[in-house]
Amino acid sequence: MTVPLAFSFDNTADYFIFAFHFLLATSTVTVAGSVVFAILRTKSLRNENRYIFMLSTSISDTLSGMGWYYIGLFDVNDTYPQKNGTYFVVSTLLGVNFITILIAQIDRYVAVSRPFFYARQISRRVVIGLCTFIWIYNYLIVLIMNLVPLRVAIIYNAINTFGIQVVAVILMLLLNLKLYMIARYQLSREPPSQGTDSKRSSLRLIIAVTMCFLIFWTPEFVNVILCGLTSYGFTFKNNARDPFAAMVHVNPLCTPTLYIIGSLALREAIAKALRWNECCRTRR
């Protein structure tokens, strides 16, 4: 059975929305994929914990962009009730991103506020283990959600959004405030050095990433809660016509873009990777 396109193209707006979704998917794959490639081929970046978190979220973002070619262009609803969906495999990539960003926030807070504890206990192996656990946990939940009755899954999804994710959003806001205070006052009292500048830039970056995440995700959070627990909320024919879903899928483009803007080392690694690819093509 073939899946039809999301739009009938009876009016001009359909062409613009279709083009927007195509460009969004292409831009996400290109930008996030470049971050993944640069980190994987640069040993100095792989040895830093914060870049391991960037790698995990960028892998999720790249796969999410690939999935948006299907979800954003065809007649698909990958939420409840499913229609031509992916059994939540693609939409769960956004959940991986959400939890990873939260853990990265906590990581930066501990690294700055308790540097000696962080240096002794939070090794690269621990960070890789955390990122791996996040992926396994999210897709274990997906497996369970696909096995239970539909009504149970809908109620659980709404309660999970209202409970765990609302608490996590509040925690994100509080951590952002604390990280801002550290970057603004505590680090300003330290003598200028490369280490202090690195800490300050990493704090500013995670604050910017988290704020963009909250801006793009909050409308979808509220709508999921309303649809699952009340008779209110907005429903749409498919994800392509859902503005809340589109906002959520802008985040996988925004996050790696902020990584590139906020990290000089990452920009240099991407530039070096591009030069390497150009040299390979020239030799061929």
PDB file of C-alpha atoms in Angstrom:
ATOM      1  CA  MET A   1       0.000   0.000   0.000  1.00  0.00           C
ATOM      2  CA  THR A   2       1.368   3.414  -0.977  1.00  0.00           C
ATOM      3  CA  VAL A   3       1.152   6.401   1.354  1.00  0.00           C
ATOM      4  CA  PRO A   4      -0.232   9.544  -0.358  1.00  0.00           C
ATOM      5  CA  LEU A   5       1.352  12.957  -0.037  1.00  0.00           C
ATOM      6  CA  ALA A   6       0.152  15.178   2.788  1.00  0.00           C
ATOM      7  CA  PHE A   7      -1.187  17.844   0.430  1.00  0.00           C
ATOM      8  CA  SER A   8      -3.602  17.851  -2.478  1.00  0.00           C
ATOM      9  CA  PHE A   9      -1.954  21.001  -3.954  1.00  0.00           C
ATOM     10  CA  ASP A  10      -5.329  22.593  -4.629  1.00  0.00           C
ATOM     11  CA  ASN A  11      -4.046  25.974  -3.478  1.00  0.00           C
ATOM     12  CA  THR A  12      -0.802  27.922  -3.363  1.00  0.00           C
ATOM     13  CA  ALA A  13      -0.387  27.471   0.404  1.00  0.00           C
ATOM     14  CA  ASP A  14       0.091  23.701  -0.066  1.00  0.00           C
ATOM     15  CA  TYR A  15       3.139  24.300  -2.261  1.00  0.00           C
ATOM     16  CA  PHE A  16       4.707  26.673   0.257  1.00  0.00           C
ATOM     17  CA  ILE A  17       4.111  24.340   3.227  1.00  0.00           C
ATOM     18  CA  PHE A  18       5.438  21.349   1.280  1.00  0.00           C
ATOM     19  CA  ALA A  19       8.565  23.312   0.312  1.00  0.00           C
ATOM     20  CA  PHE A  20       9.022  24.436   3.929  1.00  0.00           C
ATOM     21  CA  HIS A  21       8.944  20.852   5.213  1.00  0.00           C
ATOM     22  CA  PHE A  22      11.345  19.666   2.500  1.00  0.00           C
ATOM     23  CA  LEU A  23      13.815  22.471   3.236  1.00  0.00           C
ATOM     24  CA  LEU A  24      13.487  21.858   6.979  1.00  0.00           C
ATOM     25  CA  ALA A  25      14.335  18.174   6.574  1.00  0.00           C
ATOM     26  CA  THR A  26      17.233  18.892   4.211  1.00  0.00           C
ATOM     27  CA  SER A  27      18.689  21.640   6.405  1.00  0.00           C
ATOM     28  CA  THR A  28      18.410  19.496   9.534  1.00  0.00           C
ATOM     29  CA  VAL A  29      20.191  16.528   7.967  1.00  0.00           C
ATOM     30  CA  THR A  30      22.919  18.774   6.527  1.00  0.00           C
ATOM     31  CA  VAL A  31      23.633  20.815   9.667  1.00  0.00           C
ATOM     32  CA  ALA A  32      23.245  18.055  12.255  1.00  0.00           C
ATOM     33  CA  GLY A  33      25.065  15.564  10.028  1.00  0.00           C
ATOM     34  CA  SER A  34      28.034  17.912   9.710  1.00  0.00           C
ATOM     35  CA  VAL A  35      28.251  18.122  13.525  1.00  0.00           C
ATOM     36  CA  VAL A  36      28.165  14.325  13.828  1.00  0.00           C
ATOM     37  CA  PHE A  37      30.833  13.881  11.161  1.00  0.00           C
ATOM     38  CA  ALA A  38      33.116  16.554  12.638  1.00  0.00           C
ATOM     39  CA  ILE A  39      32.948  15.168  16.188  1.00  0.00           C
ATOM     40  CA  LEU A  40      33.434  11.555  15.083  1.00  0.00           C
ATOM     41  CA  ARG A  41      36.585  12.357  13.100  1.00  0.00           C
ATOM     42  CA  THR A  42      38.115  14.747  15.675  1.00  0.00           C
ATOM     43  CA  LYS A  43      39.696  12.963  18.639  1.00  0.00           C
ATOM     44  CA  SER A  44      40.151  16.119  20.717  1.00  0.00           C
ATOM     45  CA  LEU A  45      36.390  16.732  20.618  1.00  0.00           C
ATOM     46  CA  ARG A  46      35.503  13.125  21.413  1.00  0.00           C
ATOM     47  CA  ASN A  47      37.644  13.351  24.557  1.00  0.00           C
ATOM     48  CA  GLU A  48      35.481  16.138  26.041  1.00  0.00           C
ATOM     49  CA  ASN A  49      32.276  15.180  27.830  1.00  0.00           C
ATOM     50  CA  ARG A  50      30.213  18.072  26.488  1.00  0.00           C
ATOM     51  CA  TYR A  51      30.921  17.036  22.903  1.00  0.00           C
ATOM     52  CA  ILE A  52      29.713  13.505  23.672  1.00  0.00           C
ATOM     53  CA  PHE A  53      26.344  15.029  24.592  1.00  0.00           C
ATOM     54  CA  MET A  54      26.474  17.125  21.411  1.00  0.00           C
ATOM     55  CA  LEU A  55      27.204  13.976  19.408  1.00  0.00           C
ATOM     56  CA  SER A  56      24.238  12.114  20.915  1.00  0.00           C
ATOM     57  CA  THR A  57      21.767  14.938  20.279  1.00  0.00           C
ATOM     58  CA  SER A  58      23.144  15.548  16.775  1.00  0.00           C
ATOM     59  CA  ILE A  59      22.729  11.861  15.849  1.00  0.00           C
ATOM     60  CA  SER A  60      19.142  12.124  17.064  1.00  0.00           C
ATOM     61  CA  ASP A  61      18.673  15.360  15.110  1.00  0.00           C
ATOM     62  CA  THR A  62      20.091  13.860  11.910  1.00  0.00           C
ATOM     63  CA  LEU A  63      17.789  10.839  12.109  1.00  0.00           C
ATOM     64  CA  SER A  64      14.869  13.106  12.980  1.00  0.00           C
ATOM     65  CA  GLY A  65      15.577  15.182   9.859  1.00  0.00           C
ATOM     66  CA  MET A  66      15.632  12.028   7.742  1.00  0.00           C
ATOM     67  CA  GLY A  67      12.336  10.928   9.282  1.00  0.00           C
ATOM     68  CA  TRP A  68      10.770  14.306   8.527  1.00  0.00           C
ATOM     69  CA  TYR A  69      11.073  13.573   4.787  1.00  0.00           C
ATOM     70  CA  TYR A  70       8.402  10.931   5.443  1.00  0.00           C
ATOM     71  CA  ILE A  71       6.374  12.426   8.301  1.00  0.00           C
ATOM     72  CA  GLY A  72       6.420  15.993   7.008  1.00  0.00           C
ATOM     73  CA  LEU A  73       5.753  15.282   3.337  1.00  0.00           C
ATOM     74  CA  PHE A  74       3.316  12.357   3.387  1.00  0.00           C
ATOM     75  CA  ASP A  75      -0.112  11.754   4.900  1.00  0.00           C
ATOM     76  CA  VAL A  76       1.261  10.564   8.236  1.00  0.00           C
ATOM     77  CA  ASN A  77       0.228  11.050  11.835  1.00  0.00           C
ATOM     78  CA  ASP A  78       2.946   9.730  14.139  1.00  0.00           C
ATOM     79  CA  THR A  79       1.025  10.663  17.289  1.00  0.00           C
ATOM     80  CA  TYR A  80      -2.218   9.229  18.702  1.00  0.00           C
ATOM     81  CA  PRO A  81      -4.115   7.970  16.818  1.00  0.00           C
ATOM     82  CA  GLN A  82      -1.471   6.697  14.389  1.00  0.00           C
ATOM     83  CA  LYS A  83      -2.022   6.941  10.640  1.00  0.00           C
ATOM     84  CA  ASN A  84       0.672   5.509   8.362  1.00  0.00           C
ATOM     85  CA  GLY A  85       2.979   6.107  11.342  1.00  0.00           C
ATOM     86  CA  THR A  86       6.389   4.769  12.272  1.00  0.00           C
ATOM     87  CA  TYR A  87       5.197   3.175  15.546  1.00  0.00           C
ATOM     88  CA  PHE A  88       6.719   6.241  17.288  1.00  0.00           C
ATOM     89  CA  VAL A  89      10.239   5.302  16.201  1.00  0.00           C
ATOM     90  CA  VAL A  90      10.849   8.711  14.593  1.00  0.00           C
ATOM     91  CA  SER A  91       8.948  10.851  17.104  1.00  0.00           C
ATOM     92  CA  THR A  92      10.847   9.224  19.989  1.00  0.00           C
ATOM     93  CA  LEU A  93      14.089  10.666  18.597  1.00  0.00           C
ATOM     94  CA  LEU A  94      12.816  14.002  19.909  1.00  0.00           C
ATOM     95  CA  GLY A  95      12.393  12.428  23.341  1.00  0.00           C
ATOM     96  CA  VAL A  96      16.015  11.266  23.227  1.00  0.00           C
ATOM     97  CA  ASN A  97      16.997  14.833  22.423  1.00  0.00           C
ATOM     98  CA  PHE A  98      14.898  16.208  25.280  1.00  0.00           C
ATOM     99  CA  ILE A  99      16.396  14.010  28.006  1.00  0.00           C
ATOM    100  CA  THR A 100      19.949  14.348  26.668  1.00  0.00           C
ATOM    101  CA  ILE A 101      19.757  18.149  26.763  1.00  0.00           C
ATOM    102  CA  LEU A 102      18.482  17.989  30.352  1.00  0.00           C
ATOM    103  CA  ILE A 103      21.334  15.684  31.406  1.00  0.00           C
ATOM    104  CA  ALA A 104      23.826  17.924  29.573  1.00  0.00           C
ATOM    105  CA  GLN A 105      22.505  20.853  31.602  1.00  0.00           C
ATOM    106  CA  ILE A 106      23.088  18.961  34.843  1.00  0.00           C
ATOM    107  CA  ASP A 107      26.536  17.942  33.581  1.00  0.00           C
ATOM    108  CA  ARG A 108      27.554  21.576  32.979  1.00  0.00           C
ATOM    109  CA  TYR A 109      26.198  22.615  36.382  1.00  0.00           C
ATOM    110  CA  VAL A 110      28.179  19.926  38.206  1.00  0.00           C
ATOM    111  CA  ALA A 111      31.300  20.622  36.116  1.00  0.00           C
ATOM    112  CA  VAL A 112      31.315  24.295  37.123  1.00  0.00           C
ATOM    113  CA  SER A 113      29.969  24.149  40.677  1.00  0.00           C
ATOM    114  CA  ARG A 114      31.872  21.003  41.800  1.00  0.00           C
ATOM    115  CA  PRO A 115      34.945  20.823  39.544  1.00  0.00           C
ATOM    116  CA  PHE A 116      37.010  18.448  41.729  1.00  0.00           C
ATOM    117  CA  PHE A 117      34.160  15.952  42.110  1.00  0.00           C
ATOM    118  CA  TYR A 118      33.454  16.212  38.380  1.00  0.00           C
ATOM    119  CA  ALA A 119      37.079  15.598  37.414  1.00  0.00           C
ATOM    120  CA  ARG A 120      37.276  12.500  39.651  1.00  0.00           C
ATOM    121  CA  GLN A 121      33.881  10.889  39.047  1.00  0.00           C
ATOM    122  CA  ILE A 122      32.391  12.010  35.715  1.00  0.00           C
ATOM    123  CA  SER A 123      34.598  10.338  33.142  1.00  0.00           C
ATOM    124  CA  ARG A 124      34.076  10.025  29.408  1.00  0.00           C
ATOM    125  CA  ARG A 125      32.946   6.419  29.962  1.00  0.00           C
ATOM    126  CA  VAL A 126      30.245   7.599  32.409  1.00  0.00           C
ATOM    127  CA  VAL A 127      28.921  10.146  29.903  1.00  0.00           C
ATOM    128  CA  ILE A 128      28.839   7.572  27.093  1.00  0.00           C
ATOM    129  CA  GLY A 129      27.003   5.192  29.436  1.00  0.00           C
ATOM    130  CA  LEU A 130      24.430   7.881  30.266  1.00  0.00           C
ATOM    131  CA  CYS A 131      23.806   8.679  26.607  1.00  0.00           C
ATOM    132  CA  THR A 132      23.463   4.973  25.775  1.00  0.00           C
ATOM    133  CA  PHE A 133      21.010   4.474  28.650  1.00  0.00           C
ATOM    134  CA  ILE A 134      18.876   7.391  27.400  1.00  0.00           C
ATOM    135  CA  TRP A 135      18.553   5.770  23.974  1.00  0.00           C
ATOM    136  CA  ILE A 136      17.747   2.331  25.414  1.00  0.00           C
ATOM    137  CA  TYR A 137      15.227   3.714  27.942  1.00  0.00           C
ATOM    138  CA  ASN A 138      13.300   5.736  25.343  1.00  0.00           C
ATOM    139  CA  TYR A 139      12.970   2.888  22.874  1.00  0.00           C
ATOM    140  CA  LEU A 140      12.052   0.420  25.611  1.00  0.00           C
ATOM    141  CA  ILE A 141       9.128   2.742  26.419  1.00  0.00           C
ATOM    142  CA  VAL A 142       8.244   2.789  22.694  1.00  0.00           C
ATOM    143  CA  LEU A 143       8.143  -1.021  22.654  1.00  0.00           C
ATOM    144  CA  ILE A 144       5.815  -1.101  25.668  1.00  0.00           C
ATOM    145  CA  MET A 145       3.566   1.621  24.222  1.00  0.00           C
ATOM    146  CA  ASN A 146       3.127  -0.389  21.030  1.00  0.00           C
ATOM    147  CA  LEU A 147       2.088  -3.489  22.986  1.00  0.00           C
ATOM    148  CA  VAL A 148      -0.514  -2.040  25.378  1.00  0.00           C
ATOM    149  CA  PRO A 149      -4.114  -1.144  24.326  1.00  0.00           C
ATOM    150  CA  LEU A 150      -4.503   2.171  22.495  1.00  0.00           C
ATOM    151  CA  ARG A 151      -6.518   3.947  25.212  1.00  0.00           C
ATOM    152  CA  VAL A 152      -3.980   2.959  27.855  1.00  0.00           C
ATOM    153  CA  ALA A 153      -1.143   4.269  25.677  1.00  0.00           C
ATOM    154  CA  ILE A 154      -2.952   7.608  25.092  1.00  0.00           C
ATOM    155  CA  ILE A 155      -3.582   8.156  28.817  1.00  0.00           C
ATOM    156  CA  TYR A 156      -0.025   7.131  29.722  1.00  0.00           C
ATOM    157  CA  ASN A 157       1.404   9.500  27.110  1.00  0.00           C
ATOM    158  CA  ALA A 158      -0.636  12.414  28.486  1.00  0.00           C
ATOM    159  CA  ILE A 159       0.244  11.630  32.124  1.00  0.00           C
ATOM    160  CA  ASN A 160       3.903  11.173  31.215  1.00  0.00           C
ATOM    161  CA  THR A 161       3.909  14.551  29.454  1.00  0.00           C
ATOM    162  CA  PHE A 162       2.086  16.249  32.320  1.00  0.00           C
ATOM    163  CA  GLY A 163       4.149  14.586  35.058  1.00  0.00           C
ATOM    164  CA  ILE A 164       7.713  13.773  34.113  1.00  0.00           C
ATOM    165  CA  GLN A 165       8.147  16.269  31.314  1.00  0.00           C
ATOM    166  CA  VAL A 166       6.544  19.218  33.107  1.00  0.00           C
ATOM    167  CA  VAL A 167       8.825  18.556  36.081  1.00  0.00           C
ATOM    168  CA  ALA A 168      11.759  18.322  33.674  1.00  0.00           C
ATOM    169  CA  VAL A 169      10.805  21.631  32.024  1.00  0.00           C
ATOM    170  CA  ILE A 170      10.650  23.348  35.429  1.00  0.00           C
ATOM    171  CA  LEU A 171      14.028  21.807  36.290  1.00  0.00           C
ATOM    172  CA  MET A 172      15.419  23.117  32.985  1.00  0.00           C
ATOM    173  CA  LEU A 173      14.273  26.639  33.805  1.00  0.00           C
ATOM    174  CA  LEU A 174      15.741  26.527  37.317  1.00  0.00           C
ATOM    175  CA  LEU A 175      19.044  25.135  36.024  1.00  0.00           C
ATOM    176  CA  ASN A 176      19.147  27.818  33.352  1.00  0.00           C
ATOM    177  CA  LEU A 177      18.738  30.486  35.998  1.00  0.00           C
ATOM    178  CA  LYS A 178      21.463  28.921  38.139  1.00  0.00           C
ATOM    179  CA  LEU A 179      23.843  28.522  35.190  1.00  0.00           C
ATOM    180  CA  TYR A 180      23.249  32.130  34.189  1.00  0.00           C
ATOM    181  CA  MET A 181      24.090  33.287  37.717  1.00  0.00           C
ATOM    182  CA  ILE A 182      27.290  31.218  37.664  1.00  0.00           C
ATOM    183  CA  ALA A 183      28.327  32.555  34.257  1.00  0.00           C
ATOM    184  CA  ARG A 184      27.429  36.124  35.211  1.00  0.00           C
ATOM    185  CA  TYR A 185      28.902  36.408  38.702  1.00  0.00           C
ATOM    186  CA  GLN A 186      30.985  33.414  39.822  1.00  0.00           C
ATOM    187  CA  LEU A 187      33.159  33.052  36.714  1.00  0.00           C
ATOM    188  CA  SER A 188      33.557  36.818  36.403  1.00  0.00           C
ATOM    189  CA  ARG A 189      35.495  36.814  39.677  1.00  0.00           C
ATOM    190  CA  GLU A 190      37.990  34.234  38.427  1.00  0.00           C
ATOM    191  CA  PRO A 191      41.199  35.452  36.746  1.00  0.00           C
ATOM    192  CA  PRO A 192      41.051  35.484  32.921  1.00  0.00           C
ATOM    193  CA  SER A 193      42.270  32.221  31.427  1.00  0.00           C
ATOM    194  CA  GLN A 194      41.495  29.792  28.632  1.00  0.00           C
ATOM    195  CA  GLY A 195      39.753  27.466  31.110  1.00  0.00           C
ATOM    196  CA  THR A 196      37.488  30.235  32.429  1.00  0.00           C
ATOM    197  CA  ASP A 197      36.561  31.339  28.904  1.00  0.00           C
ATOM    198  CA  SER A 198      35.796  27.723  27.972  1.00  0.00           C
ATOM    199  CA  LYS A 199      33.528  27.287  31.010  1.00  0.00           C
ATOM    200  CA  ARG A 200      31.723  30.552  30.290  1.00  0.00           C
ATOM    201  CA  SER A 201      31.147  29.715  26.611  1.00  0.00           C
ATOM    202  CA  SER A 202      29.917  26.195  27.435  1.00  0.00           C
ATOM    203  CA  LEU A 203      27.441  27.596  29.978  1.00  0.00           C
ATOM    204  CA  ARG A 204      26.136  30.193  27.535  1.00  0.00           C
ATOM    205  CA  LEU A 205      25.760  27.535  24.863  1.00  0.00           C
ATOM    206  CA  ILE A 206      23.732  25.112  26.994  1.00  0.00           C
ATOM    207  CA  ILE A 207      21.542  27.998  28.220  1.00  0.00           C
ATOM    208  CA  ALA A 208      20.813  29.033  24.609  1.00  0.00           C
ATOM    209  CA  VAL A 209      20.121  25.424  23.543  1.00  0.00           C
ATOM    210  CA  THR A 210      17.747  24.870  26.455  1.00  0.00           C
ATOM    211  CA  MET A 211      15.833  28.122  25.914  1.00  0.00           C
ATOM    212  CA  CYS A 212      15.323  27.331  22.216  1.00  0.00           C
ATOM    213  CA  PHE A 213      14.170  23.847  23.182  1.00  0.00           C
ATOM    214  CA  LEU A 214      11.580  25.238  25.607  1.00  0.00           C
ATOM    215  CA  ILE A 215      10.332  27.798  23.072  1.00  0.00           C
ATOM    216  CA  PHE A 216       9.768  25.216  20.342  1.00  0.00           C
ATOM    217  CA  TRP A 217       8.460  22.410  22.579  1.00  0.00           C
ATOM    218  CA  THR A 218       6.118  24.134  25.051  1.00  0.00           C
ATOM    219  CA  PRO A 219       3.112  24.523  22.659  1.00  0.00           C
ATOM    220  CA  GLU A 220       3.294  20.807  21.775  1.00  0.00           C
ATOM    221  CA  PHE A 221       3.575  19.827  25.459  1.00  0.00           C
ATOM    222  CA  VAL A 222       0.429  21.806  26.314  1.00  0.00           C
ATOM    223  CA  ASN A 223      -1.532  20.450  23.335  1.00  0.00           C
ATOM    224  CA  VAL A 224      -0.635  16.802  24.115  1.00  0.00           C
ATOM    225  CA  ILE A 225      -1.788  17.237  27.727  1.00  0.00           C
ATOM    226  CA  LEU A 226      -5.060  18.873  26.664  1.00  0.00           C
ATOM    227  CA  CYS A 227      -5.814  16.264  24.004  1.00  0.00           C
ATOM    228  CA  GLY A 228      -5.024  13.317  26.292  1.00  0.00           C
ATOM    229  CA  LEU A 229      -6.682  14.423  29.533  1.00  0.00           C
ATOM    230  CA  THR A 230      -9.488  16.746  28.409  1.00  0.00           C
ATOM    231  CA  SER A 231     -11.851  17.331  25.507  1.00  0.00           C
ATOM    232  CA  TYR A 232      -9.894  20.422  24.524  1.00  0.00           C
ATOM    233  CA  GLY A 233      -6.779  20.677  22.397  1.00  0.00           C
ATOM    234  CA  PHE A 234      -6.179  20.781  18.666  1.00  0.00           C
ATOM    235  CA  THR A 235      -6.101  17.768  16.367  1.00  0.00           C
ATOM    236  CA  PHE A 236      -4.911  17.798  12.775  1.00  0.00           C
ATOM    237  CA  LYS A 237      -5.317  15.605   9.721  1.00  0.00           C
ATOM    238  CA  ASN A 238      -1.605  14.777   9.643  1.00  0.00           C
ATOM    239  CA  ASN A 239       1.709  15.966  11.061  1.00  0.00           C
ATOM    240  CA  ALA A 240       2.447  18.066   7.979  1.00  0.00           C
ATOM    241  CA  ARG A 241      -0.538  20.304   8.763  1.00  0.00           C
ATOM    242  CA  ASP A 242       0.208  20.440  12.492  1.00  0.00           C
ATOM    243  CA  PRO A 243       1.995  23.741  13.351  1.00  0.00           C
ATOM    244  CA  PHE A 244       2.943  22.407  16.801  1.00  0.00           C
ATOM    245  CA  ALA A 245       4.699  19.394  15.244  1.00  0.00           C
ATOM    246  CA  ALA A 246       6.472  21.701  12.793  1.00  0.00           C
ATOM    247  CA  MET A 247       7.728  23.863  15.678  1.00  0.00           C
ATOM    248  CA  VAL A 248       9.037  20.786  17.470  1.00  0.00           C
ATOM    249  CA  HIS A 249      10.898  19.679  14.339  1.00  0.00           C
ATOM    250  CA  VAL A 250      12.533  23.084  13.953  1.00  0.00           C
ATOM    251  CA  ASN A 251      14.394  22.295  17.189  1.00  0.00           C
ATOM    252  CA  PRO A 252      16.586  19.539  15.607  1.00  0.00           C
ATOM    253  CA  LEU A 253      17.809  22.214  13.184  1.00  0.00           C
ATOM    254  CA  CYS A 254      18.204  24.913  15.827  1.00  0.00           C
ATOM    255  CA  THR A 255      20.238  22.792  18.298  1.00  0.00           C
ATOM    256  CA  PRO A 256      23.190  21.836  16.022  1.00  0.00           C
ATOM    257  CA  THR A 257      23.163  25.347  14.565  1.00  0.00           C
ATOM    258  CA  LEU A 258      23.698  26.745  18.062  1.00  0.00           C
ATOM    259  CA  TYR A 259      26.455  24.182  18.634  1.00  0.00           C
ATOM    260  CA  ILE A 260      28.292  25.462  15.563  1.00  0.00           C
ATOM    261  CA  ILE A 261      27.781  29.125  16.443  1.00  0.00           C
ATOM    262  CA  GLY A 262      28.793  28.671  20.075  1.00  0.00           C
ATOM    263  CA  SER A 263      31.842  26.424  19.701  1.00  0.00           C
ATOM    264  CA  LEU A 264      34.957  27.618  17.912  1.00  0.00           C
ATOM    265  CA  ALA A 265      36.552  24.151  18.151  1.00  0.00           C
ATOM    266  CA  LEU A 266      33.532  22.590  16.458  1.00  0.00           C
ATOM    267  CA  ARG A 267      33.538  25.187  13.677  1.00  0.00           C
ATOM    268  CA  GLU A 268      37.220  24.498  13.030  1.00  0.00           C
ATOM    269  CA  ALA A 269      36.582  20.731  12.995  1.00  0.00           C
ATOM    270  CA  ILE A 270      33.759  21.141  10.458  1.00  0.00           C
ATOM    271  CA  ALA A 271      35.905  23.408   8.270  1.00  0.00           C
ATOM    272  CA  LYS A 272      38.738  20.872   8.418  1.00  0.00           C
ATOM    273  CA  ALA A 273      36.341  18.059   7.510  1.00  0.00           C
ATOM    274  CA  LEU A 274      35.055  20.051   4.526  1.00  0.00           C
ATOM    275  CA  ARG A 275      38.621  20.692   3.328  1.00  0.00           C
ATOM    276  CA  TRP A 276      39.391  16.988   3.712  1.00  0.00           C
ATOM    277  CA  ASN A 277      36.347  16.062   1.593  1.00  0.00           C
ATOM    278  CA  GLU A 278      37.381  18.611  -1.046  1.00  0.00           C
ATOM    279  CA  CYS A 279      40.902  17.143  -1.189  1.00  0.00           C
ATOM    280  CA  CYS A 280      39.461  13.629  -1.594  1.00  0.00           C
ATOM    281  CA  ARG A 281      37.286  14.747  -4.519  1.00  0.00           C
ATOM    282  CA  THR A 282      40.220  16.558  -6.128  1.00  0.00           C
ATOM    283  CA  ARG A 283      42.400  13.429  -5.945  1.00  0.00           C
ATOM    284  CA  ARG A 284      39.676  11.346  -7.535  1.00  0.00           C
TER     285      ARG A 284
END
